XYZ file of N, CA, C and O in Angstrom:
724
model
N -14.202 -7.214 11.955
C -14.101 -7.086 10.518
C -12.674 -6.708 10.134
O -12.083 -5.808 10.730
N -12.146 -7.378 9.169
C -10.807 -7.096 8.664
C -10.960 -6.288 7.379
O -11.568 -6.763 6.410
N -10.440 -5.073 7.329
C -10.567 -4.263 6.108
C -9.983 -4.982 4.900
O -8.905 -5.575 4.968
N -10.724 -4.933 3.801
C -10.252 -5.495 2.545
C -10.389 -6.993 2.393
O -10.070 -7.540 1.335
N -10.858 -7.707 3.422
C -10.999 -9.153 3.306
C -12.239 -9.490 2.480
O -13.249 -8.783 2.538
N -12.145 -10.557 1.707
C -13.295 -11.084 0.971
C -13.716 -12.378 1.664
O -12.874 -13.258 1.905
N -15.003 -12.484 1.999
C -15.524 -13.656 2.699
C -16.432 -14.419 1.741
O -17.388 -13.854 1.202
N -16.113 -15.696 1.557
C -16.829 -16.540 0.593
C -17.302 -17.803 1.296
O -16.557 -18.400 2.077
N -18.542 -18.213 1.006
C -19.059 -19.481 1.523
C -19.607 -20.293 0.351
O -20.765 -20.129 -0.047
N -18.782 -21.171 -0.226
C -19.234 -21.983 -1.353
C -20.412 -22.878 -0.963
O -20.520 -23.336 0.171
N -21.254 -23.131 -1.934
C -22.476 -23.897 -1.714
C -22.281 -25.399 -1.835
O -22.891 -26.162 -1.116
N -21.459 -25.809 -2.776
C -21.226 -27.235 -2.986
C -19.808 -27.439 -3.506
O -19.042 -26.475 -3.666
N -19.451 -28.684 -3.782
C -18.085 -28.990 -4.216
C -17.771 -28.405 -5.588
O -16.618 -28.059 -5.866
N -18.756 -28.265 -6.439
C -18.546 -27.676 -7.771
C -18.140 -26.211 -7.608
O -17.166 -25.744 -8.215
N -18.883 -25.483 -6.791
C -18.559 -24.076 -6.555
C -17.219 -23.957 -5.842
O -16.400 -23.085 -6.189
N -16.959 -24.795 -4.859
C -15.697 -24.743 -4.134
C -14.523 -24.904 -5.092
O -13.552 -24.147 -5.034
N -14.601 -25.872 -5.983
C -13.526 -26.106 -6.951
C -13.286 -24.865 -7.805
O -12.149 -24.428 -7.984
N -14.372 -24.258 -8.316
C -14.238 -23.077 -9.161
C -13.662 -21.899 -8.383
O -12.778 -21.187 -8.869
N -14.138 -21.681 -7.177
C -13.669 -20.560 -6.362
C -12.184 -20.735 -6.016
O -11.390 -19.791 -6.135
N -11.779 -21.922 -5.593
C -10.378 -22.160 -5.233
C -9.473 -21.935 -6.442
O -8.398 -21.335 -6.322
N -9.909 -22.353 -7.617
C -9.107 -22.116 -8.832
C -8.960 -20.619 -9.105
O -7.905 -20.167 -9.541
N -10.011 -19.853 -8.840
C -9.909 -18.401 -9.011
C -8.950 -17.788 -7.987
O -8.185 -16.883 -8.306
N -9.001 -18.283 -6.756
C -8.179 -17.722 -5.695
C -6.700 -18.038 -5.874
O -5.840 -17.313 -5.347
N -6.390 -19.104 -6.632
C -4.985 -19.423 -6.913
C -4.277 -18.257 -7.600
O -3.085 -18.048 -7.415
N -5.033 -17.491 -8.390
C -4.468 -16.385 -9.170
C -4.793 -15.017 -8.565
O -4.407 -13.994 -9.115
N -5.477 -14.987 -7.457
C -5.951 -13.716 -6.891
C -4.956 -13.143 -5.894
O -4.200 -13.870 -5.252
N -4.980 -11.842 -5.778
C -4.228 -11.143 -4.742
C -5.214 -10.666 -3.693
O -6.354 -10.374 -3.996
N -4.758 -10.555 -2.470
C -5.618 -10.049 -1.415
C -5.817 -11.068 -0.317
O -5.200 -12.135 -0.297
N -6.719 -10.732 0.602
C -7.017 -11.596 1.740
C -8.400 -12.201 1.520
O -9.378 -11.481 1.310
N -8.473 -13.522 1.572
C -9.724 -14.242 1.355
C -9.955 -15.198 2.514
O -9.035 -15.875 2.969
N -11.194 -15.253 2.973
C -11.612 -16.229 3.972
C -12.692 -17.071 3.316
O -13.710 -16.539 2.855
N -12.460 -18.379 3.247
C -13.429 -19.284 2.639
C -14.009 -20.144 3.758
O -13.292 -20.913 4.406
N -15.303 -19.997 3.965
C -16.002 -20.727 5.037
C -16.572 -22.005 4.444
O -17.312 -21.965 3.447
N -16.234 -23.139 5.047
C -16.673 -24.434 4.524
C -17.591 -25.141 5.510
O -17.463 -24.969 6.720
N -18.485 -25.968 4.979
C -19.318 -26.798 5.852
C -18.502 -28.027 6.245
O -17.539 -28.401 5.578
N -18.922 -28.665 7.304
C -18.151 -29.802 7.810
C -18.524 -31.124 7.145
O -17.849 -32.113 7.327
N -19.591 -31.160 6.418
C -20.032 -32.376 5.742
C -20.253 -32.070 4.264
O -20.333 -30.924 3.861
N -20.390 -33.124 3.484
C -20.675 -32.930 2.068
C -22.010 -32.212 1.908
O -23.008 -32.607 2.489
N -21.982 -31.155 1.125
C -23.205 -30.389 0.873
C -23.977 -31.008 -0.281
O -23.418 -31.720 -1.117
N -25.265 -30.709 -0.336
C -26.092 -31.133 -1.454
C -25.547 -30.473 -2.712
O -25.237 -29.280 -2.711
N -25.399 -31.245 -3.778
C -24.900 -30.667 -5.024
C -26.001 -29.850 -5.685
O -27.075 -30.350 -5.980
N -25.712 -28.573 -5.904
C -26.649 -27.640 -6.519
C -26.273 -27.405 -7.983
O -27.131 -27.315 -8.848
N -24.975 -27.315 -8.235
C -24.487 -26.930 -9.558
C -23.956 -28.119 -10.342
O -23.526 -29.116 -9.766
N -23.968 -27.972 -11.660
C -23.454 -28.995 -12.567
C -21.944 -28.826 -12.731
O -21.443 -27.698 -12.692
N -21.221 -29.917 -12.944
C -19.777 -29.803 -13.186
C -19.502 -28.818 -14.326
O -20.245 -28.762 -15.309
N -18.457 -28.024 -14.145
C -18.096 -27.022 -15.145
C -18.730 -25.664 -14.928
O -18.411 -24.708 -15.638
N -19.640 -25.547 -13.949
C -20.258 -24.248 -13.662
C -19.188 -23.276 -13.184
O -18.226 -23.669 -12.525
N -19.368 -22.011 -13.537
C -18.427 -20.984 -13.106
C -19.178 -19.885 -12.355
O -20.388 -19.720 -12.535
N -18.438 -19.147 -11.539
C -19.034 -18.151 -10.668
C -18.151 -16.919 -10.630
O -16.940 -17.012 -10.782
N -18.758 -15.773 -10.404
C -18.009 -14.544 -10.273
C -17.996 -14.148 -8.802
O -19.058 -13.830 -8.229
N -16.823 -14.198 -8.208
C -16.694 -13.805 -6.808
C -17.184 -12.367 -6.675
O -16.829 -11.499 -7.459
N -18.058 -12.143 -5.694
C -18.622 -10.814 -5.475
C -19.997 -10.627 -6.083
O -20.648 -9.617 -5.841
N -20.457 -11.602 -6.868
C -21.760 -11.492 -7.525
C -22.678 -12.629 -7.072
O -22.299 -13.799 -7.099
N -23.890 -12.282 -6.669
C -24.885 -13.281 -6.292
C -25.324 -14.045 -7.528
O -25.258 -13.534 -8.650
N -25.771 -15.286 -7.337
C -26.176 -16.141 -8.449
C -27.633 -16.580 -8.277
O -27.967 -17.261 -7.307
N -28.482 -16.167 -9.219
C -29.888 -16.573 -9.155
C -30.019 -18.038 -9.536
O -29.485 -18.483 -10.548
N -30.774 -18.775 -8.721
C -31.043 -20.184 -8.997
C -32.436 -20.400 -9.560
O -32.665 -21.364 -10.274
N -33.345 -19.524 -9.190
C -34.697 -19.589 -9.757
C -35.360 -18.239 -9.613
O -35.151 -17.553 -8.616
N -36.163 -17.863 -10.609
C -36.852 -16.569 -10.533
C -38.169 -16.690 -9.767
O -38.736 -17.769 -9.645
N -38.640 -15.568 -9.257
C -39.924 -15.517 -8.582
C -40.379 -14.084 -8.460
O -39.615 -13.153 -8.735
N -41.618 -13.897 -8.020
C -42.181 -12.546 -7.972
C -42.665 -12.112 -6.590
O -42.803 -10.909 -6.352
N -42.928 -13.031 -5.666
C -43.505 -12.683 -4.363
C -42.469 -12.318 -3.307
O -42.704 -11.454 -2.462
N -41.337 -13.015 -3.305
C -40.324 -12.879 -2.262
C -39.001 -13.385 -2.820
O -38.975 -14.209 -3.731
N -37.908 -12.876 -2.263
C -36.584 -13.376 -2.622
C -35.998 -14.091 -1.425
O -35.960 -13.544 -0.320
N -35.548 -15.313 -1.644
C -34.857 -16.085 -0.625
C -33.369 -15.977 -0.933
O -32.900 -16.500 -1.936
N -32.636 -15.250 -0.099
C -31.198 -15.077 -0.277
C -30.510 -15.978 0.733
O -30.667 -15.794 1.940
N -29.761 -16.946 0.224
C -29.148 -17.935 1.101
C -27.670 -18.081 0.787
O -27.198 -17.682 -0.281
N -26.975 -18.686 1.724
C -25.557 -18.960 1.544
C -25.234 -20.347 2.088
O -25.931 -20.858 2.972
N -24.189 -20.964 1.529
C -23.712 -22.259 2.015
C -24.764 -23.342 1.975
O -25.528 -23.451 1.025
N -24.808 -24.134 3.053
C -25.722 -25.272 3.104
C -27.188 -24.853 3.118
O -28.072 -25.659 2.828
N -27.468 -23.602 3.428
C -28.860 -23.136 3.450
C -29.415 -22.891 2.053
O -30.626 -22.722 1.902
N -28.575 -22.904 1.031
C -29.081 -22.732 -0.336
C -30.007 -23.894 -0.709
O -31.095 -23.680 -1.244
N -29.609 -25.113 -0.405
C -30.455 -26.277 -0.695
C -31.775 -26.187 0.060
O -32.841 -26.514 -0.485
N -31.723 -25.715 1.304
C -32.948 -25.566 2.094
C -33.838 -24.472 1.508
O -35.062 -24.586 1.501
N -33.239 -23.397 1.012
C -34.020 -22.319 0.389
C -34.722 -22.829 -0.862
O -35.881 -22.487 -1.110
N -34.047 -23.651 -1.644
C -34.689 -24.223 -2.835
C -35.883 -25.087 -2.442
O -36.925 -25.044 -3.094
N -35.755 -25.845 -1.361
C -36.878 -26.657 -0.876
C -37.968 -25.779 -0.261
O -39.148 -26.111 -0.335
N -37.576 -24.663 0.344
C -38.534 -23.756 0.980
C -39.344 -22.947 -0.007
O -40.396 -22.405 0.328
N -38.876 -22.862 -1.240
C -39.586 -22.131 -2.301
C -40.602 -23.080 -2.920
O -40.400 -23.620 -3.986
N -41.690 -23.272 -2.216
C -42.656 -24.269 -2.669
C -44.022 -23.656 -2.915
O -44.167 -22.439 -2.927
N -45.001 -24.518 -3.094
C -46.340 -24.084 -3.495
C -46.881 -22.948 -2.641
O -46.593 -22.844 -1.460
N -47.613 -22.103 -3.311
C -48.234 -20.985 -2.624
C -47.419 -19.708 -2.664
O -47.937 -18.650 -2.338
N -46.141 -19.815 -3.011
C -45.319 -18.607 -3.139
C -44.478 -18.691 -4.409
O -44.062 -19.766 -4.814
N -44.273 -17.552 -5.009
C -43.368 -17.447 -6.149
C -42.096 -16.804 -5.622
O -42.055 -15.595 -5.385
N -41.071 -17.638 -5.384
C -39.860 -17.160 -4.724
C -38.656 -17.186 -5.644
O -38.347 -18.222 -6.231
N -37.998 -16.045 -5.752
C -36.666 -16.033 -6.347
C -35.741 -16.655 -5.318
O -35.854 -16.368 -4.124
N -34.840 -17.517 -5.762
C -33.831 -18.088 -4.869
C -32.480 -17.621 -5.381
O -32.141 -17.835 -6.549
N -31.744 -16.956 -4.497
C -30.470 -16.348 -4.872
C -29.376 -16.847 -3.933
O -29.520 -16.778 -2.710
N -28.300 -17.343 -4.522
C -27.145 -17.797 -3.762
C -26.198 -16.617 -3.575
O -25.588 -16.146 -4.530
N -26.096 -16.149 -2.343
C -25.194 -15.042 -2.024
C -23.947 -15.669 -1.387
O -23.800 -15.693 -0.178
N -23.071 -16.201 -2.231
C -21.918 -16.935 -1.725
C -20.753 -16.031 -1.346
O -19.841 -16.466 -0.649
N -20.770 -14.781 -1.796
C -19.780 -13.807 -1.338
C -20.468 -12.917 -0.308
O -21.371 -12.156 -0.647
N -20.055 -13.067 0.944
C -20.685 -12.322 2.028
C -20.079 -10.938 2.193
O -20.750 -10.011 2.620
N -18.804 -10.824 1.876
C -18.139 -9.524 1.930
C -17.157 -9.465 0.783
O -16.309 -10.352 0.685
N -17.252 -8.522 -0.090
C -18.288 -7.493 -0.103
C -19.618 -8.062 -0.592
O -19.662 -8.893 -1.507
N -20.704 -7.617 0.023
C -22.042 -8.050 -0.384
C -22.345 -7.470 -1.761
O -21.904 -6.374 -2.086
N -23.075 -8.220 -2.556
C -23.467 -7.745 -3.890
C -24.644 -6.774 -3.725
O -25.814 -7.146 -3.791
N -24.313 -5.513 -3.480
C -25.316 -4.479 -3.211
C -26.308 -4.351 -4.371
O -27.504 -4.152 -4.148
N -25.817 -4.430 -5.595
C -26.705 -4.299 -6.759
C -27.757 -5.402 -6.771
O -28.926 -5.151 -7.053
N -27.345 -6.619 -6.470
C -28.299 -7.741 -6.460
C -29.321 -7.569 -5.343
O -30.526 -7.777 -5.560
N -28.879 -7.192 -4.155
C -29.815 -7.003 -3.033
C -30.848 -5.947 -3.399
O -32.058 -6.159 -3.237
N -30.401 -4.821 -3.913
C -31.334 -3.760 -4.287
C -32.265 -4.217 -5.406
O -33.471 -3.961 -5.359
N -31.728 -4.916 -6.398
C -32.556 -5.412 -7.512
C -33.681 -6.312 -6.998
O -34.848 -6.139 -7.369
N -33.342 -7.276 -6.150
C -34.366 -8.214 -5.668
C -35.323 -7.549 -4.690
O -36.509 -7.901 -4.649
N -34.848 -6.594 -3.906
C -35.752 -5.850 -3.022
C -36.808 -5.134 -3.854
O -37.997 -5.157 -3.530
N -36.376 -4.520 -4.947
C -37.318 -3.802 -5.806
C -38.217 -4.753 -6.597
O -39.403 -4.484 -6.771
N -37.671 -5.867 -7.065
C -38.453 -6.739 -7.948
C -39.470 -7.610 -7.210
O -40.547 -7.868 -7.738
N -39.159 -8.051 -5.982
C -40.124 -8.895 -5.264
C -40.754 -8.188 -4.062
O -41.801 -8.613 -3.594
N -40.110 -7.170 -3.541
C -40.688 -6.403 -2.441
C -40.599 -7.048 -1.079
O -41.160 -6.529 -0.115
N -39.889 -8.173 -0.962
C -39.713 -8.844 0.326
C -38.522 -9.784 0.220
O -38.305 -10.397 -0.832
N -37.775 -9.910 1.314
C -36.577 -10.750 1.312
C -36.537 -11.598 2.576
O -36.874 -11.134 3.665
N -36.066 -12.840 2.413
C -35.739 -13.717 3.532
C -34.285 -14.134 3.333
O -33.906 -14.551 2.242
N -33.467 -13.984 4.372
C -32.100 -14.478 4.312
C -32.011 -15.779 5.092
O -32.742 -15.974 6.069
N -31.133 -16.675 4.659
C -30.948 -17.959 5.336
C -29.466 -18.299 5.357
O -28.815 -18.314 4.308
N -28.961 -18.551 6.562
C -27.536 -18.829 6.708
C -27.265 -19.749 7.881
O -27.980 -19.727 8.880
N -26.225 -20.530 7.759
C -25.756 -21.411 8.820
C -24.748 -20.615 9.654
O -23.554 -20.874 9.655
N -25.268 -19.588 10.309
C -24.439 -18.611 11.012
C -25.375 -17.840 11.931
O -26.581 -17.873 11.767
N -24.811 -17.123 12.852
C -25.604 -16.254 13.704
C -26.350 -15.238 12.839
O -25.832 -14.797 11.819
N -27.550 -14.868 13.265
C -28.273 -13.840 12.514
C -27.605 -12.483 12.686
O -27.935 -11.540 11.981
N -26.661 -12.399 13.620
C -25.941 -11.147 13.845
C -24.637 -11.135 13.057
O -23.860 -12.080 13.103
N -24.416 -10.063 12.319
C -23.160 -9.833 11.604
C -22.860 -10.875 10.527
O -21.706 -11.197 10.285
N -23.884 -11.343 9.876
C -23.704 -12.282 8.778
C -24.470 -11.804 7.557
O -24.629 -10.599 7.328
N -24.972 -12.753 6.784
C -25.715 -12.436 5.563
C -26.928 -11.564 5.867
O -27.154 -10.553 5.197
N -27.711 -11.936 6.868
C -28.913 -11.164 7.190
C -28.603 -9.722 7.530
O -29.300 -8.801 7.098
N -27.553 -9.510 8.293
C -27.167 -8.144 8.654
C -26.699 -7.360 7.439
O -27.047 -6.189 7.268
N -25.898 -7.990 6.587
C -25.396 -7.309 5.387
C -26.544 -6.935 4.456
O -26.596 -5.813 3.933
N -27.489 -7.846 4.266
C -28.645 -7.560 3.410
C -29.495 -6.459 4.042
O -29.959 -5.543 3.349
N -29.686 -6.517 5.354
C -30.481 -5.491 6.046
C -29.883 -4.107 5.862
O -30.618 -3.127 5.668
N -28.575 -4.003 5.921
C -27.918 -2.704 5.727
C -28.220 -2.138 4.341
O -28.559 -0.966 4.203
N -28.096 -2.981 3.324
C -28.343 -2.520 1.951
C -29.806 -2.145 1.781
O -30.134 -1.093 1.220
N -30.712 -2.985 2.271
C -32.145 -2.728 2.145
C -32.508 -1.418 2.843
O -33.240 -0.583 2.290
N -31.996 -1.204 4.044
C -32.307 0.014 4.793
C -31.805 1.259 4.069
O -32.451 2.304 4.112
N -30.684 1.139 3.386
C -30.081 2.294 2.720
C -30.642 2.568 1.332
O -30.555 3.693 0.848
N -31.198 1.543 0.673
C -31.578 1.720 -0.737
C -33.041 1.489 -1.054
O -33.599 2.178 -1.898
N -33.647 0.489 -0.437
C -35.006 0.104 -0.824
C -35.667 -0.654 0.325
O -35.720 -1.880 0.310
N -36.166 0.049 1.343
C -36.750 -0.639 2.496
C -37.923 -1.545 2.113
O -38.881 -1.102 1.481
N -37.784 -2.815 2.437
C -38.825 -3.820 2.211
C -38.837 -4.743 3.426
O -37.864 -4.786 4.185
N -39.918 -5.504 3.614
C -39.925 -6.485 4.703
C -38.767 -7.466 4.552
O -38.493 -7.958 3.456
N -38.093 -7.722 5.658
C -36.943 -8.622 5.686
C -37.079 -9.555 6.879
O -37.308 -9.096 7.998
N -36.953 -10.828 6.630
C -36.957 -11.846 7.682
C -35.631 -12.592 7.598
O -35.096 -12.794 6.508
N -35.107 -13.003 8.758
C -33.819 -13.691 8.786
C -33.961 -15.082 9.382
O -34.583 -15.259 10.427
N -33.352 -16.053 8.716
C -33.250 -17.419 9.221
C -31.767 -17.650 9.501
O -30.930 -17.475 8.618
N -31.464 -17.995 10.728
C -30.086 -18.243 11.138
C -30.075 -18.605 12.605
O -31.125 -18.704 13.244
N -28.904 -18.784 13.132
C -28.775 -19.153 14.530
C -29.089 -17.929 15.381
O -28.512 -16.861 15.190
N -30.041 -18.088 16.295
C -30.385 -17.010 17.213
C -29.275 -16.892 18.246
O -28.299 -17.624 18.201
N -29.401 -16.016 19.170
C -28.352 -15.731 20.151
C -28.211 -16.914 21.109
O -28.678 -16.869 22.246
N -27.567 -17.989 20.606
C -27.432 -19.232 21.363
C -26.018 -19.779 21.220
O -25.346 -19.518 20.231
N -25.624 -20.579 22.174
C -24.354 -21.281 22.070
C -24.509 -22.455 21.124
O -25.606 -22.999 20.949
N -23.414 -22.862 20.520
C -23.419 -23.993 19.598
C -23.546 -25.313 20.328
O -23.309 -25.406 21.538
N -23.932 -26.329 19.588
C -24.055 -27.680 20.115
C -23.360 -28.639 19.159
O -23.031 -28.272 18.032
N -23.212 -29.856 19.595
C -22.641 -30.903 18.765
C -23.762 -31.873 18.424
O -24.604 -32.188 19.257
N -23.788 -32.317 17.187
C -24.793 -33.287 16.779
C -24.724 -33.532 15.297
O -23.882 -32.958 14.589
N -25.618 -34.365 14.819
C -25.669 -34.647 13.385
C -26.151 -33.403 12.646
O -26.781 -32.519 13.237
N -25.878 -33.366 11.371
C -26.307 -32.233 10.558
C -27.819 -32.079 10.619
O -28.333 -30.971 10.796
N -28.558 -33.178 10.494
C -30.022 -33.108 10.531
C -30.521 -32.594 11.882
O -31.439 -31.773 11.939
N -29.923 -33.064 12.967
C -30.314 -32.616 14.305
C -30.063 -31.116 14.455
O -30.932 -30.373 14.925
N -28.882 -30.659 14.062
C -28.535 -29.242 14.207
C -29.406 -28.365 13.323
O -29.831 -27.284 13.733
N -29.696 -28.828 12.112
C -30.566 -28.062 11.212
C -31.942 -27.887 11.858
O -32.531 -26.810 11.800
N -32.433 -28.931 12.499
C -33.751 -28.858 13.138
C -33.719 -28.006 14.408
O -34.573 -27.137 14.593
N -32.738 -28.220 15.278
C -32.692 -27.521 16.560
C -32.495 -26.016 16.380
O -33.021 -25.215 17.144
N -31.754 -25.625 15.330
C -31.523 -24.203 15.069
C -32.489 -23.637 14.031
O -32.382 -22.479 13.655
N -33.414 -24.450 13.571
C -34.431 -24.051 12.587
C -33.806 -23.469 11.316
O -34.199 -22.419 10.828
N -32.829 -24.186 10.785
C -32.164 -23.799 9.544
C -32.679 -24.698 8.424
O -31.912 -25.277 7.668
N -33.984 -24.810 8.339
C -34.588 -25.786 7.439
C -35.591 -25.147 6.481
O -35.972 -23.983 6.634
N -35.992 -25.938 5.504
C -36.928 -25.465 4.477
C -38.241 -25.008 5.090
O -38.824 -24.008 4.642
N -38.719 -25.703 6.109
C -39.986 -25.333 6.752
C -39.915 -23.922 7.337
O -40.822 -23.109 7.133
N -38.840 -23.615 8.039
C -38.685 -22.290 8.643
C -38.536 -21.227 7.561
O -39.120 -20.140 7.662
N -37.781 -21.531 6.519
C -37.608 -20.579 5.408
C -38.957 -20.289 4.762
O -39.297 -19.129 4.503
N -39.742 -21.315 4.532
C -41.078 -21.146 3.939
C -41.962 -20.279 4.844
O -42.634 -19.356 4.373
N -41.950 -20.572 6.156
C -42.767 -19.787 7.100
C -42.338 -18.319 7.118
O -43.178 -17.416 7.144
N -41.038 -18.074 7.093
C -40.532 -16.693 7.077
C -40.907 -16.011 5.758
O -41.201 -14.810 5.742
N -40.901 -16.763 4.666
C -41.298 -16.195 3.374
C -42.757 -15.768 3.410
O -43.108 -14.666 2.960
N -43.616 -16.613 3.956
C -45.040 -16.260 4.083
C -45.202 -15.004 4.955
O -46.005 -14.127 4.643
N -44.428 -14.919 6.020
C -44.499 -13.765 6.911
C -44.039 -12.490 6.195
O -44.682 -11.448 6.309
N -42.943 -12.571 5.447
C -42.438 -11.390 4.712
C -43.428 -10.937 3.655
O -43.665 -9.733 3.485
N -44.048 -11.880 2.967
C -45.048 -11.546 1.950
C -46.246 -10.862 2.600
O -46.744 -9.852 2.110
N -46.689 -11.397 3.729
C -47.827 -10.778 4.439
C -47.481 -9.362 4.896
O -48.326 -8.463 4.822
N -46.270 -9.168 5.344
C -45.859 -7.831 5.808
C -45.824 -6.823 4.671
O -46.140 -5.659 4.886
N -45.469 -7.244 3.473
C -45.407 -6.271 2.373
C -46.800 -5.879 1.901
O -46.970 -4.835 1.300
N -47.772 -6.696 2.196
C -49.134 -6.419 1.782
C -49.957 -5.670 2.846
O -51.141 -5.515 2.709
N -49.297 -5.257 3.935
C -50.008 -4.534 5.007
C -50.115 -3.064 4.681
O -49.312 -2.455 4.107
């Protein structure tokens, strides 16, 4: 960890354009993590974002799906029938939006994180820290398990590492069941 660095993972080209324009005028150290292929477009042209603040994409009451980068599109697909899921784009990983994490922990009582990154020291870990310190709720993480990387198509890698809507949905069902125990 580099003290004072801001880590950002834009979701699509619209967000990337807005974030880069903000960084042109910013002081400090910024790391912008990009996907290697064109991401699914989530936002409309002209959308703006506040670095450091999570962005809700849809409201829900049963569970919150907190995703970053290419996993945001998968989280939107994973929020399907049978669950009422808030979907939140946490595009600033450091500093994490502590207020948003606590708000969604309290409002839905369960969280699933989804990231195209190791489950260690990424979005899931940052959310877990906030949840443990402020509002303990069931938390499930979707991300790369303790494995070496591979080369392949985006679809192949999404499936092999279980970074898909199906896994997000299954983890959401599990988190909801855990909060009702």
